[in-house]
PDB file of C-alpha atoms and ligand atoms in Angstrom:
ATOM      1  CA  UNK A   1      51.016 110.037  92.239  1.00  0.00           C
ATOM      2  CA  UNK A   2      54.701 110.233  92.738  1.00  0.00           C
ATOM      3  CA  UNK A   3      56.214 113.672  93.608  1.00  0.00           C
ATOM      4  CA  UNK A   4      58.716 114.914  90.909  1.00  0.00           C
ATOM      5  CA  UNK A   5      61.943 116.408  93.067  1.00  0.00           C
ATOM      6  CA  UNK A   6      63.808 118.926  91.320  1.00  0.00           C
ATOM      7  CA  UNK A   7      67.261 117.999  91.120  1.00  0.00           C
ATOM      8  CA  UNK A   8      69.492 120.076  93.573  1.00  0.00           C
ATOM      9  CA  UNK A   9      71.544 122.722  92.193  1.00  0.00           C
ATOM     10  CA  UNK A  10      75.211 121.935  92.687  1.00  0.00           C
ATOM     11  CA  UNK A  11      78.094 124.301  92.134  1.00  0.00           C
ATOM     12  CA  UNK A  12      81.806 123.285  91.936  1.00  0.00           C
ATOM     13  CA  UNK A  13      84.644 125.827  93.242  1.00  0.00           C
ATOM     14  CA  UNK A  14      88.123 124.807  91.486  1.00  0.00           C
ATOM     15  CA  UNK A  15      85.899 123.161  88.806  1.00  0.00           C
ATOM     16  CA  UNK A  16      88.781 122.783  86.269  1.00  0.00           C
ATOM     17  CA  UNK A  17      91.313 121.565  89.117  1.00  0.00           C
ATOM     18  CA  UNK A  18      92.292 117.565  89.520  1.00  0.00           C
ATOM     19  CA  UNK A  19      89.576 117.167  92.238  1.00  0.00           C
ATOM     20  CA  UNK A  20      86.887 119.646  90.494  1.00  0.00           C
ATOM     21  CA  UNK A  21      86.519 118.152  87.200  1.00  0.00           C
ATOM     22  CA  UNK A  22      86.036 114.968  88.387  1.00  0.00           C
ATOM     23  CA  UNK A  23      83.293 116.343  90.677  1.00  0.00           C
ATOM     24  CA  UNK A  24      81.874 118.053  87.532  1.00  0.00           C
ATOM     25  CA  UNK A  25      81.805 114.745  86.010  1.00  0.00           C
ATOM     26  CA  UNK A  26      80.177 112.822  88.979  1.00  0.00           C
ATOM     27  CA  UNK A  27      77.116 115.727  89.454  1.00  0.00           C
ATOM     28  CA  UNK A  28      76.882 115.791  85.604  1.00  0.00           C
ATOM     29  CA  UNK A  29      75.911 111.944  85.772  1.00  0.00           C
ATOM     30  CA  UNK A  30      73.820 112.058  88.771  1.00  0.00           C
ATOM     31  CA  UNK A  31      70.064 112.521  87.915  1.00  0.00           C
ATOM     32  CA  UNK A  32      68.957 113.860  91.166  1.00  0.00           C
ATOM     33  CA  UNK A  33      71.649 117.089  90.823  1.00  0.00           C
ATOM     34  CA  UNK A  34      71.941 119.407  88.927  1.00  0.00           C
ATOM     35  CA  UNK A  35      75.446 121.022  87.618  1.00  0.00           C
ATOM     36  CA  UNK A  36      74.641 124.688  87.576  1.00  0.00           C
ATOM     37  CA  UNK A  37      77.939 126.595  88.522  1.00  0.00           C
ATOM     38  CA  UNK A  38      81.965 126.117  87.644  1.00  0.00           C
ATOM     39  CA  UNK A  39      83.753 128.736  89.007  1.00  0.00           C
ATOM     40  CA  UNK A  40      87.573 128.734  88.790  1.00  0.00           C
ATOM     41  CA  UNK A  41      90.378 131.031  89.690  1.00  0.00           C
ATOM     42  CA  UNK A  42      89.747 134.662  89.132  1.00  0.00           C
ATOM     43  CA  UNK A  43      85.791 134.203  88.627  1.00  0.00           C
ATOM     44  CA  UNK A  44      83.245 136.187  90.656  1.00  0.00           C
ATOM     45  CA  UNK A  45      82.004 133.742  93.432  1.00  0.00           C
ATOM     46  CA  UNK A  46      78.282 135.840  92.660  1.00  0.00           C
ATOM     47  CA  UNK A  47      78.412 133.078  89.682  1.00  0.00           C
ATOM     48  CA  UNK A  48      77.677 130.663  92.001  1.00  0.00           C
ATOM     49  CA  UNK A  49      74.679 131.822  93.535  1.00  0.00           C
ATOM     50  CA  UNK A  50      72.413 129.994  92.321  1.00  0.00           C
ATOM     51  CA  UNK A  51      73.515 126.912  93.515  1.00  0.00           C
ATOM     52  CA  UNK A  52      71.839 125.230  96.691  1.00  0.00           C
ATOM     53  CA  UNK A  53      75.139 123.248  97.267  1.00  0.00           C
ATOM     54  CA  UNK A  54      78.556 124.473  96.922  1.00  0.00           C
ATOM     55  CA  UNK A  55      81.639 121.805  96.410  1.00  0.00           C
ATOM     56  CA  UNK A  56      85.479 123.179  97.471  1.00  0.00           C
ATOM     57  CA  UNK A  57      88.232 121.958  96.204  1.00  0.00           C
ATOM     58  CA  UNK A  58      90.301 124.793  96.003  1.00  0.00           C
ATOM     59  CA  UNK A  59      93.343 125.338  98.425  1.00  0.00           C
ATOM     60  CA  UNK A  60      93.835 126.339 101.890  1.00  0.00           C
ATOM     61  CA  UNK A  61      94.824 129.886 101.073  1.00  0.00           C
ATOM     62  CA  UNK A  62      91.342 130.301  99.285  1.00  0.00           C
ATOM     63  CA  UNK A  63      88.988 127.977 100.969  1.00  0.00           C
ATOM     64  CA  UNK A  64      88.198 130.317 103.776  1.00  0.00           C
ATOM     65  CA  UNK A  65      87.065 132.584 102.027  1.00  0.00           C
ATOM     66  CA  UNK A  66      84.835 130.411  99.894  1.00  0.00           C
ATOM     67  CA  UNK A  67      83.158 129.101 102.931  1.00  0.00           C
ATOM     68  CA  UNK A  68      82.563 132.199 104.738  1.00  0.00           C
ATOM     69  CA  UNK A  69      80.787 134.308 101.264  1.00  0.00           C
ATOM     70  CA  UNK A  70      78.417 130.729 100.958  1.00  0.00           C
ATOM     71  CA  UNK A  71      77.272 130.778 104.541  1.00  0.00           C
ATOM     72  CA  UNK A  72      76.613 134.549 104.092  1.00  0.00           C
ATOM     73  CA  UNK A  73      74.773 133.501 101.394  1.00  0.00           C
ATOM     74  CA  UNK A  74      72.956 130.567 103.363  1.00  0.00           C
ATOM     75  CA  UNK A  75      74.174 128.120 100.573  1.00  0.00           C
ATOM     76  CA  UNK A  76      75.562 124.824 101.542  1.00  0.00           C
ATOM     77  CA  UNK A  77      79.022 123.766 101.415  1.00  0.00           C
ATOM     78  CA  UNK A  78      80.851 120.489 100.950  1.00  0.00           C
ATOM     79  CA  UNK A  79      84.867 121.004 101.378  1.00  0.00           C
ATOM     80  CA  UNK A  80      87.473 118.395 100.444  1.00  0.00           C
ATOM     81  CA  UNK A  81      89.883 121.346 100.529  1.00  0.00           C
ATOM     82  CA  UNK A  82      92.673 120.211 103.011  1.00  0.00           C
ATOM     83  CA  UNK A  83      94.557 122.954 105.990  1.00  0.00           C
ATOM     84  CA  UNK A  84      91.889 122.917 108.477  1.00  0.00           C
ATOM     85  CA  UNK A  85      92.734 123.325 111.977  1.00  0.00           C
ATOM     86  CA  UNK A  86      90.925 123.534 115.267  1.00  0.00           C
ATOM     87  CA  UNK A  87      91.008 126.934 114.967  1.00  0.00           C
ATOM     88  CA  UNK A  88      89.662 126.921 111.077  1.00  0.00           C
ATOM     89  CA  UNK A  89      86.555 125.228 112.225  1.00  0.00           C
ATOM     90  CA  UNK A  90      85.911 127.206 115.239  1.00  0.00           C
ATOM     91  CA  UNK A  91      85.847 129.728 112.683  1.00  0.00           C
ATOM     92  CA  UNK A  92      83.265 128.294 110.557  1.00  0.00           C
ATOM     93  CA  UNK A  93      81.566 127.217 113.793  1.00  0.00           C
ATOM     94  CA  UNK A  94      81.057 130.964 114.460  1.00  0.00           C
ATOM     95  CA  UNK A  95      79.799 131.871 110.873  1.00  0.00           C
ATOM     96  CA  UNK A  96      77.310 129.067 111.035  1.00  0.00           C
ATOM     97  CA  UNK A  97      75.937 130.500 114.276  1.00  0.00           C
ATOM     98  CA  UNK A  98      74.709 133.089 112.447  1.00  0.00           C
ATOM     99  CA  UNK A  99      73.418 131.024 109.872  1.00  0.00           C
ATOM    100  CA  UNK A 100      71.581 128.304 111.628  1.00  0.00           C
ATOM    101  CA  UNK A 101      70.221 127.036 108.503  1.00  0.00           C
ATOM    102  CA  UNK A 102      72.991 126.331 106.689  1.00  0.00           C
ATOM    103  CA  UNK A 103      75.244 122.986 106.531  1.00  0.00           C
ATOM    104  CA  UNK A 104      78.505 122.632 106.151  1.00  0.00           C
ATOM    105  CA  UNK A 105      80.524 119.288 105.968  1.00  0.00           C
ATOM    106  CA  UNK A 106      84.446 119.375 105.934  1.00  0.00           C
ATOM    107  CA  UNK A 107      85.817 115.898 105.105  1.00  0.00           C
ATOM    108  CA  UNK A 108      89.456 115.040 105.085  1.00  0.00           C
ATOM    109  CA  UNK A 109      88.912 112.699 102.575  1.00  0.00           C
ATOM    110  CA  UNK A 110      85.931 110.875 101.122  1.00  0.00           C
ATOM    111  CA  UNK A 111      86.990 107.695  99.936  1.00  0.00           C
ATOM    112  CA  UNK A 112      85.263 105.092 101.876  1.00  0.00           C
ATOM    113  CA  UNK A 113      88.185 103.167 102.412  1.00  0.00           C
ATOM    114  CA  UNK A 114      90.668 105.712 103.567  1.00  0.00           C
ATOM    115  CA  UNK A 115      87.679 106.462 105.775  1.00  0.00           C
ATOM    116  CA  UNK A 116      87.718 103.319 107.094  1.00  0.00           C
ATOM    117  CA  UNK A 117      91.788 102.976 107.303  1.00  0.00           C
ATOM    118  CA  UNK A 118      91.610 105.827 109.955  1.00  0.00           C
ATOM    119  CA  UNK A 119      88.742 103.872 111.986  1.00  0.00           C
ATOM    120  CA  UNK A 120      90.508 100.751 112.205  1.00  0.00           C
ATOM    121  CA  UNK A 121      93.550 103.085 113.135  1.00  0.00           C
ATOM    122  CA  UNK A 122      91.854 104.752 116.053  1.00  0.00           C
ATOM    123  CA  UNK A 123      90.586 101.061 117.175  1.00  0.00           C
ATOM    124  CA  UNK A 124      93.956 100.032 117.155  1.00  0.00           C
ATOM    125  CA  UNK A 125      96.070 102.443 118.331  1.00  0.00           C
ATOM    126  CA  UNK A 126      95.562 101.715 122.522  1.00  0.00           C
ATOM    127  CA  UNK A 127      97.134  98.340 121.969  1.00  0.00           C
ATOM    128  CA  UNK A 128     100.841  99.065 120.158  1.00  0.00           C
ATOM    129  CA  UNK A 129     103.621 100.834 121.671  1.00  0.00           C
ATOM    130  CA  UNK A 130     104.705 102.385 118.518  1.00  0.00           C
ATOM    131  CA  UNK A 131     102.686 104.115 115.347  1.00  0.00           C
ATOM    132  CA  UNK A 132     104.245 106.210 112.523  1.00  0.00           C
ATOM    133  CA  UNK A 133     102.154 107.030 109.540  1.00  0.00           C
ATOM    134  CA  UNK A 134     103.480 107.141 106.037  1.00  0.00           C
ATOM    135  CA  UNK A 135     101.556 109.169 103.483  1.00  0.00           C
ATOM    136  CA  UNK A 136     102.380 109.245  99.905  1.00  0.00           C
ATOM    137  CA  UNK A 137     100.767 111.427  97.097  1.00  0.00           C
ATOM    138  CA  UNK A 138     101.751 112.918  94.160  1.00  0.00           C
ATOM    139  CA  UNK A 139     104.471 115.972  93.491  1.00  0.00           C
ATOM    140  CA  UNK A 140     101.718 118.167  92.096  1.00  0.00           C
ATOM    141  CA  UNK A 141     100.184 118.141  95.889  1.00  0.00           C
ATOM    142  CA  UNK A 142     100.324 121.473  97.871  1.00  0.00           C
ATOM    143  CA  UNK A 143     100.727 120.869 101.605  1.00  0.00           C
ATOM    144  CA  UNK A 144     102.342 118.206 103.653  1.00  0.00           C
ATOM    145  CA  UNK A 145     101.293 116.476 105.699  1.00  0.00           C
ATOM    146  CA  UNK A 146      98.300 115.557 103.985  1.00  0.00           C
ATOM    147  CA  UNK A 147      94.830 116.566 105.741  1.00  0.00           C
ATOM    148  CA  UNK A 148      94.027 112.572 105.581  1.00  0.00           C
ATOM    149  CA  UNK A 149      97.276 112.357 107.993  1.00  0.00           C
ATOM    150  CA  UNK A 150      96.983 114.724 110.003  1.00  0.00           C
ATOM    151  CA  UNK A 151      92.926 113.666 110.775  1.00  0.00           C
ATOM    152  CA  UNK A 152      94.290 110.418 111.351  1.00  0.00           C
ATOM    153  CA  UNK A 153      97.318 111.371 113.566  1.00  0.00           C
ATOM    154  CA  UNK A 154      94.918 113.321 115.857  1.00  0.00           C
ATOM    155  CA  UNK A 155      92.609 110.747 115.801  1.00  0.00           C
ATOM    156  CA  UNK A 156      94.981 107.981 117.436  1.00  0.00           C
ATOM    157  CA  UNK A 157      96.956 110.482 119.881  1.00  0.00           C
ATOM    158  CA  UNK A 158      93.007 110.777 121.049  1.00  0.00           C
ATOM    159  CA  UNK A 159      92.857 107.475 121.327  1.00  0.00           C
ATOM    160  CA  UNK A 160      95.999 106.684 123.627  1.00  0.00           C
ATOM    161  CA  UNK A 161      95.276 109.360 125.119  1.00  0.00           C
ATOM    162  CA  UNK A 162      91.851 108.150 126.479  1.00  0.00           C
ATOM    163  CA  UNK A 163      93.610 104.587 127.499  1.00  0.00           C
ATOM    164  CA  UNK A 164      96.587 106.576 129.161  1.00  0.00           C
ATOM    165  CA  UNK A 165      99.281 104.971 126.525  1.00  0.00           C
ATOM    166  CA  UNK A 166     102.560 105.951 127.654  1.00  0.00           C
ATOM    167  CA  UNK A 167     104.964 108.194 125.403  1.00  0.00           C
ATOM    168  CA  UNK A 168     105.951 106.165 122.367  1.00  0.00           C
ATOM    169  CA  UNK A 169     109.620 104.760 122.785  1.00  0.00           C
ATOM    170  CA  UNK A 170     112.207 106.346 120.834  1.00  0.00           C
ATOM    171  CA  UNK A 171     115.683 106.825 121.857  1.00  0.00           C
ATOM    172  CA  UNK A 172     116.675 108.541 118.805  1.00  0.00           C
ATOM    173  CA  UNK A 173     119.039 111.888 118.560  1.00  0.00           C
ATOM    174  CA  UNK A 174     118.201 113.211 114.805  1.00  0.00           C
ATOM    175  CA  UNK A 175     121.866 113.945 112.640  1.00  0.00           C
ATOM    176  CA  UNK A 176     119.459 116.157 110.459  1.00  0.00           C
ATOM    177  CA  UNK A 177     116.592 117.650 111.039  1.00  0.00           C
ATOM    178  CA  UNK A 178     112.998 116.345 109.482  1.00  0.00           C
ATOM    179  CA  UNK A 179     114.728 112.468 110.005  1.00  0.00           C
ATOM    180  CA  UNK A 180     111.904 111.409 112.101  1.00  0.00           C
ATOM    181  CA  UNK A 181     109.222 113.549 110.254  1.00  0.00           C
ATOM    182  CA  UNK A 182     107.030 115.757 111.857  1.00  0.00           C
ATOM    183  CA  UNK A 183     105.378 115.600 115.341  1.00  0.00           C
ATOM    184  CA  UNK A 184     101.478 115.785 115.121  1.00  0.00           C
ATOM    185  CA  UNK A 185     100.429 114.844 119.204  1.00  0.00           C
ATOM    186  CA  UNK A 186     103.250 112.868 119.850  1.00  0.00           C
ATOM    187  CA  UNK A 187     102.711 111.104 116.324  1.00  0.00           C
ATOM    188  CA  UNK A 188     105.234 110.640 113.772  1.00  0.00           C
ATOM    189  CA  UNK A 189     104.064 111.429 110.272  1.00  0.00           C
ATOM    190  CA  UNK A 190     106.339 110.774 107.165  1.00  0.00           C
ATOM    191  CA  UNK A 191     105.231 112.872 103.855  1.00  0.00           C
ATOM    192  CA  UNK A 192     106.691 111.172 100.537  1.00  0.00           C
ATOM    193  CA  UNK A 193     106.124 112.792  97.120  1.00  0.00           C
ATOM    194  CA  UNK A 194     106.656 110.905  93.848  1.00  0.00           C
ATOM    195  CA  UNK A 195     105.265 111.004  89.921  1.00  0.00           C
ATOM    196  CA  UNK A 196     102.798 108.010  89.488  1.00  0.00           C
ATOM    197  CA  UNK A 197     101.343 108.487  93.133  1.00  0.00           C
ATOM    198  CA  UNK A 198      97.884 109.497  93.379  1.00  0.00           C
ATOM    199  CA  UNK A 199      97.084 109.005  97.487  1.00  0.00           C
ATOM    200  CA  UNK A 200      98.190 106.549  99.666  1.00  0.00           C
ATOM    201  CA  UNK A 201      98.457 106.117 103.542  1.00  0.00           C
ATOM    202  CA  UNK A 202     100.178 103.525 105.834  1.00  0.00           C
ATOM    203  CA  UNK A 203      99.598 103.373 109.738  1.00  0.00           C
ATOM    204  CA  UNK A 204     102.457 100.882 111.083  1.00  0.00           C
ATOM    205  CA  UNK A 205     102.116  99.479 113.945  1.00  0.00           C
ATOM    206  CA  UNK A 206     104.944  97.984 116.333  1.00  0.00           C
ATOM    207  CA  UNK A 207     104.592  96.161 120.025  1.00  0.00           C
ATOM    208  CA  UNK A 208     106.686  93.362 121.215  1.00  0.00           C
ATOM    209  CA  UNK A 209     107.535  90.681 118.432  1.00  0.00           C
ATOM    210  CA  UNK A 210     104.629  91.873 116.125  1.00  0.00           C
ATOM    211  CA  UNK A 211     104.206  94.926 113.646  1.00  0.00           C
ATOM    212  CA  UNK A 212      99.982  95.688 112.215  1.00  0.00           C
ATOM    213  CA  UNK A 213     100.314  98.059 109.086  1.00  0.00           C
ATOM    214  CA  UNK A 214      97.281  99.712 107.723  1.00  0.00           C
ATOM    215  CA  UNK A 215      97.197 100.548 104.069  1.00  0.00           C
ATOM    216  CA  UNK A 216      94.827 102.229 102.094  1.00  0.00           C
ATOM    217  CA  UNK A 217      95.298 103.280  98.166  1.00  0.00           C
ATOM    218  CA  UNK A 218      93.414 105.732  96.044  1.00  0.00           C
ATOM    219  CA  UNK A 219      94.487 104.274  92.064  1.00  0.00           C
ATOM    220  CA  UNK A 220      92.307 107.000  90.761  1.00  0.00           C
ATOM    221  CA  UNK A 221      90.454 110.080  91.686  1.00  0.00           C
ATOM    222  CA  UNK A 222      86.710 108.412  91.077  1.00  0.00           C
ATOM    223  CA  UNK A 223      87.430 106.775  94.659  1.00  0.00           C
ATOM    224  CA  UNK A 224      86.491 110.010  96.063  1.00  0.00           C
ATOM    225  CA  UNK A 225      83.089 110.360  94.113  1.00  0.00           C
ATOM    226  CA  UNK A 226      80.768 108.149  96.151  1.00  0.00           C
ATOM    227  CA  UNK A 227      81.458 109.829  99.049  1.00  0.00           C
ATOM    228  CA  UNK A 228      81.211 113.183  97.599  1.00  0.00           C
ATOM    229  CA  UNK A 229      77.857 112.444  96.351  1.00  0.00           C
ATOM    230  CA  UNK A 230      76.948 111.658  99.416  1.00  0.00           C
ATOM    231  CA  UNK A 231      77.627 114.719 101.298  1.00  0.00           C
ATOM    232  CA  UNK A 232      76.021 116.562  98.823  1.00  0.00           C
ATOM    233  CA  UNK A 233      72.820 114.787  99.570  1.00  0.00           C
ATOM    234  CA  UNK A 234      73.284 114.951 102.985  1.00  0.00           C
ATOM    235  CA  UNK A 235      74.438 118.216 103.813  1.00  0.00           C
ATOM    236  CA  UNK A 236      70.742 119.667 102.657  1.00  0.00           C
ATOM    237  CA  UNK A 237      69.581 117.683 106.346  1.00  0.00           C
ATOM    238  CA  UNK A 238      72.205 118.374 108.419  1.00  0.00           C
ATOM    239  CA  UNK A 239      72.802 121.965 109.597  1.00  0.00           C
ATOM    240  CA  UNK A 240      76.009 123.060 111.419  1.00  0.00           C
ATOM    241  CA  UNK A 241      78.945 121.364 111.066  1.00  0.00           C
ATOM    242  CA  UNK A 242      79.795 117.793 110.311  1.00  0.00           C
ATOM    243  CA  UNK A 243      83.551 116.726 110.368  1.00  0.00           C
ATOM    244  CA  UNK A 244      83.812 113.638 108.439  1.00  0.00           C
ATOM    245  CA  UNK A 245      81.743 111.480 106.640  1.00  0.00           C
ATOM    246  CA  UNK A 246      81.769 108.974 110.149  1.00  0.00           C
ATOM    247  CA  UNK A 247      78.222 110.268 110.968  1.00  0.00           C
ATOM    248  CA  UNK A 248      76.966 109.839 107.375  1.00  0.00           C
ATOM    249  CA  UNK A 249      78.013 106.139 106.731  1.00  0.00           C
ATOM    250  CA  UNK A 250      76.390 104.928 109.680  1.00  0.00           C
TER     251      UNK A 250
HETATM  252  N1  NDP B 301      89.196 115.724 100.690  1.00  0.00           N
HETATM  253  C1  NDP B 301      89.337 114.398  99.711  1.00  0.00           C
HETATM  254  O1  NDP B 301      88.809 113.506  99.728  1.00  0.00           O
HETATM  255  C2  NDP B 301      90.247 115.206  99.419  1.00  0.00           C
HETATM  256  C3  NDP B 301      90.995 116.401  99.196  1.00  0.00           C
HETATM  257  N2  NDP B 301      92.025 116.730  98.228  1.00  0.00           N
HETATM  258  C4  NDP B 301      92.150 117.880  98.604  1.00  0.00           C
HETATM  259  O2  NDP B 301      91.281 118.796  97.604  1.00  0.00           O
HETATM  260  C5  NDP B 301      92.233 120.309  96.979  1.00  0.00           C
HETATM  261  C6  NDP B 301      92.425 120.495  95.909  1.00  0.00           C
HETATM  262  O3  NDP B 301      92.993 119.365  95.241  1.00  0.00           O
HETATM  263  P1  NDP B 301      93.336 119.558  93.781  1.00  0.00           P
HETATM  264  O4  NDP B 301      92.362 119.354  93.221  1.00  0.00           O
HETATM  265  O5  NDP B 301      94.637 118.055  93.429  1.00  0.00           O
HETATM  266  O6  NDP B 301      94.333 120.436  93.872  1.00  0.00           O
HETATM  267  P2  NDP B 301      94.051 121.604  91.951  1.00  0.00           P
HETATM  268  O7  NDP B 301      95.163 122.200  92.042  1.00  0.00           O
HETATM  269  O8  NDP B 301      94.386 120.579  91.013  1.00  0.00           O
HETATM  270  O9  NDP B 301      92.664 121.923  92.350  1.00  0.00           O
HETATM  271  C7  NDP B 301      92.437 123.140  92.873  1.00  0.00           C
HETATM  272  C8  NDP B 301      91.838 124.410  91.604  1.00  0.00           C
HETATM  273  O10 NDP B 301      91.558 125.368  92.996  1.00  0.00           O
HETATM  274  C9  NDP B 301      91.742 126.695  91.660  1.00  0.00           C
HETATM  275  N3  NDP B 301      91.380 127.698  92.191  1.00  0.00           N
HETATM  276  C10 NDP B 301      92.512 128.296  93.254  1.00  0.00           C
HETATM  277  N4  NDP B 301      91.792 129.325  93.685  1.00  0.00           N
HETATM  278  C11 NDP B 301      90.840 129.574  93.232  1.00  0.00           C
HETATM  279  C12 NDP B 301      89.500 130.609  93.394  1.00  0.00           C
HETATM  280  N5  NDP B 301      89.468 131.422  94.300  1.00  0.00           N
HETATM  281  N6  NDP B 301      88.142 129.795  93.477  1.00  0.00           N
HETATM  282  C13 NDP B 301      88.034 128.565  92.653  1.00  0.00           C
HETATM  283  N7  NDP B 301      89.476 128.225  91.984  1.00  0.00           N
HETATM  284  C14 NDP B 301      90.554 128.303  92.562  1.00  0.00           C
HETATM  285  C15 NDP B 301      92.673 126.194  90.948  1.00  0.00           C
HETATM  286  O11 NDP B 301      92.893 127.162  89.675  1.00  0.00           O
HETATM  287  P3  NDP B 301      94.867 127.329  89.671  1.00  0.00           P
HETATM  288  O12 NDP B 301      95.228 126.185  88.832  1.00  0.00           O
HETATM  289  O13 NDP B 301      94.350 127.917  88.373  1.00  0.00           O
HETATM  290  O14 NDP B 301      95.286 127.811  91.112  1.00  0.00           O
HETATM  291  C16 NDP B 301      92.836 125.002  90.719  1.00  0.00           C
HETATM  292  O15 NDP B 301      92.343 124.447  89.433  1.00  0.00           O
HETATM  293  C17 NDP B 301      93.266 120.287  98.062  1.00  0.00           C
HETATM  294  O16 NDP B 301      93.419 120.933  99.155  1.00  0.00           O
HETATM  295  C18 NDP B 301      93.334 118.716  98.643  1.00  0.00           C
HETATM  296  O17 NDP B 301      94.573 118.223  99.056  1.00  0.00           O
HETATM  297  C19 NDP B 301      92.279 116.351  97.377  1.00  0.00           C
HETATM  298  C20 NDP B 301      92.063 115.003  97.064  1.00  0.00           C
HETATM  299  C21 NDP B 301      90.748 114.373  98.304  1.00  0.00           C
HETATM  300  O1  LIG B 302      96.163 116.712  97.931  1.00  0.00           O
HETATM  301  C1  LIG B 302      95.306 115.355  97.375  1.00  0.00           C
HETATM  302  O2  LIG B 302      95.261 114.469  96.345  1.00  0.00           O
HETATM  303  C2  LIG B 302      94.619 114.623  98.396  1.00  0.00           C
HETATM  304  N1  LIG B 302      94.271 115.399  99.592  1.00  0.00           N
HETATM  305  C3  LIG B 302      93.882 114.901 100.460  1.00  0.00           C
HETATM  306  C4  LIG B 302      94.443 115.166 101.811  1.00  0.00           C
HETATM  307  O3  LIG B 302      95.223 116.347 102.094  1.00  0.00           O
HETATM  308  O4  LIG B 302      94.322 114.347 103.035  1.00  0.00           O
HETATM  309  C5  LIG B 302      92.922 113.886 100.365  1.00  0.00           C
HETATM  310  C6  LIG B 302      93.932 113.101  99.491  1.00  0.00           C
HETATM  311  O5  LIG B 302      95.080 112.384 100.146  1.00  0.00           O
HETATM  312  C7  LIG B 302      94.151 113.408  98.759  1.00  0.00           C
END
């Protein structure tokens, strides 16, 4: 006789937001998942207590409070919200140490193409003299640079350090602060905000006589859903902190 599994109870934090709405639709349509809680700004977190997995797409100002509460309750969490510094990640690891069975997946980008773009960029990093990142988003995005751009810059910087690459050539004296973008571990990151955009990123590499551009475009928020659902299913069997989806996509 085949065993019938109970659907996994899922709650969404930030359920009325651009990503939250899309996640609710995707969870609702998945036969192995049951959407049991929709939490918006002002709702008590206790409304999500019956969930086994929470998905957080809120904002960097509230995500840490949500995470601490969920971990304390023994609820697994999948986080898409941006703004995770090394310090924040260490804080999450500290909370998880007190609750060894709980899993948290934090991913700067759930788009499969975006994950590949970051992997390809890390691979190319050592072979070029120069590399800059140009991220482009809708104008209602609260943070800049994007979490994806920050993560890509760190991966590139790490790869270049490991290969003993020299600093990038750049003789510019900025006439106006910000003209050369933000410096993330030695990698310049430029943030564009324009109506009509969703989420896009170019990584531009240059060396003698050639350039390489790696570009990814999320044209619709549905692009993030296969990654979000994968993380919801996988977090149940991955205690501790999982950063990015790379280990889930093997
Ligand atoms: N990892 C990934 O693949 C992706 C990550 N993101 C990230 O996800 C986050 C959300 O993006 P997006 O959906 O566009 O943003 P939105 O502003 O559209 O959505 C955020 C929602 O969270 C709500 N909210 C605020 N505080 C709380 C709270 N304490 N509890 C519950 N809900 C709350 C907001 O309510 P109100 O409007 O009333 O403030 C809003 O409805 C951002 O950090 C973004 O960078 C986005 C896309 C993909
Ligand atoms: O706010 C967004 O829209 C996005 N945020 C994430 C980020 O900051 O990288 C992921 C994606 O770029 C869309």
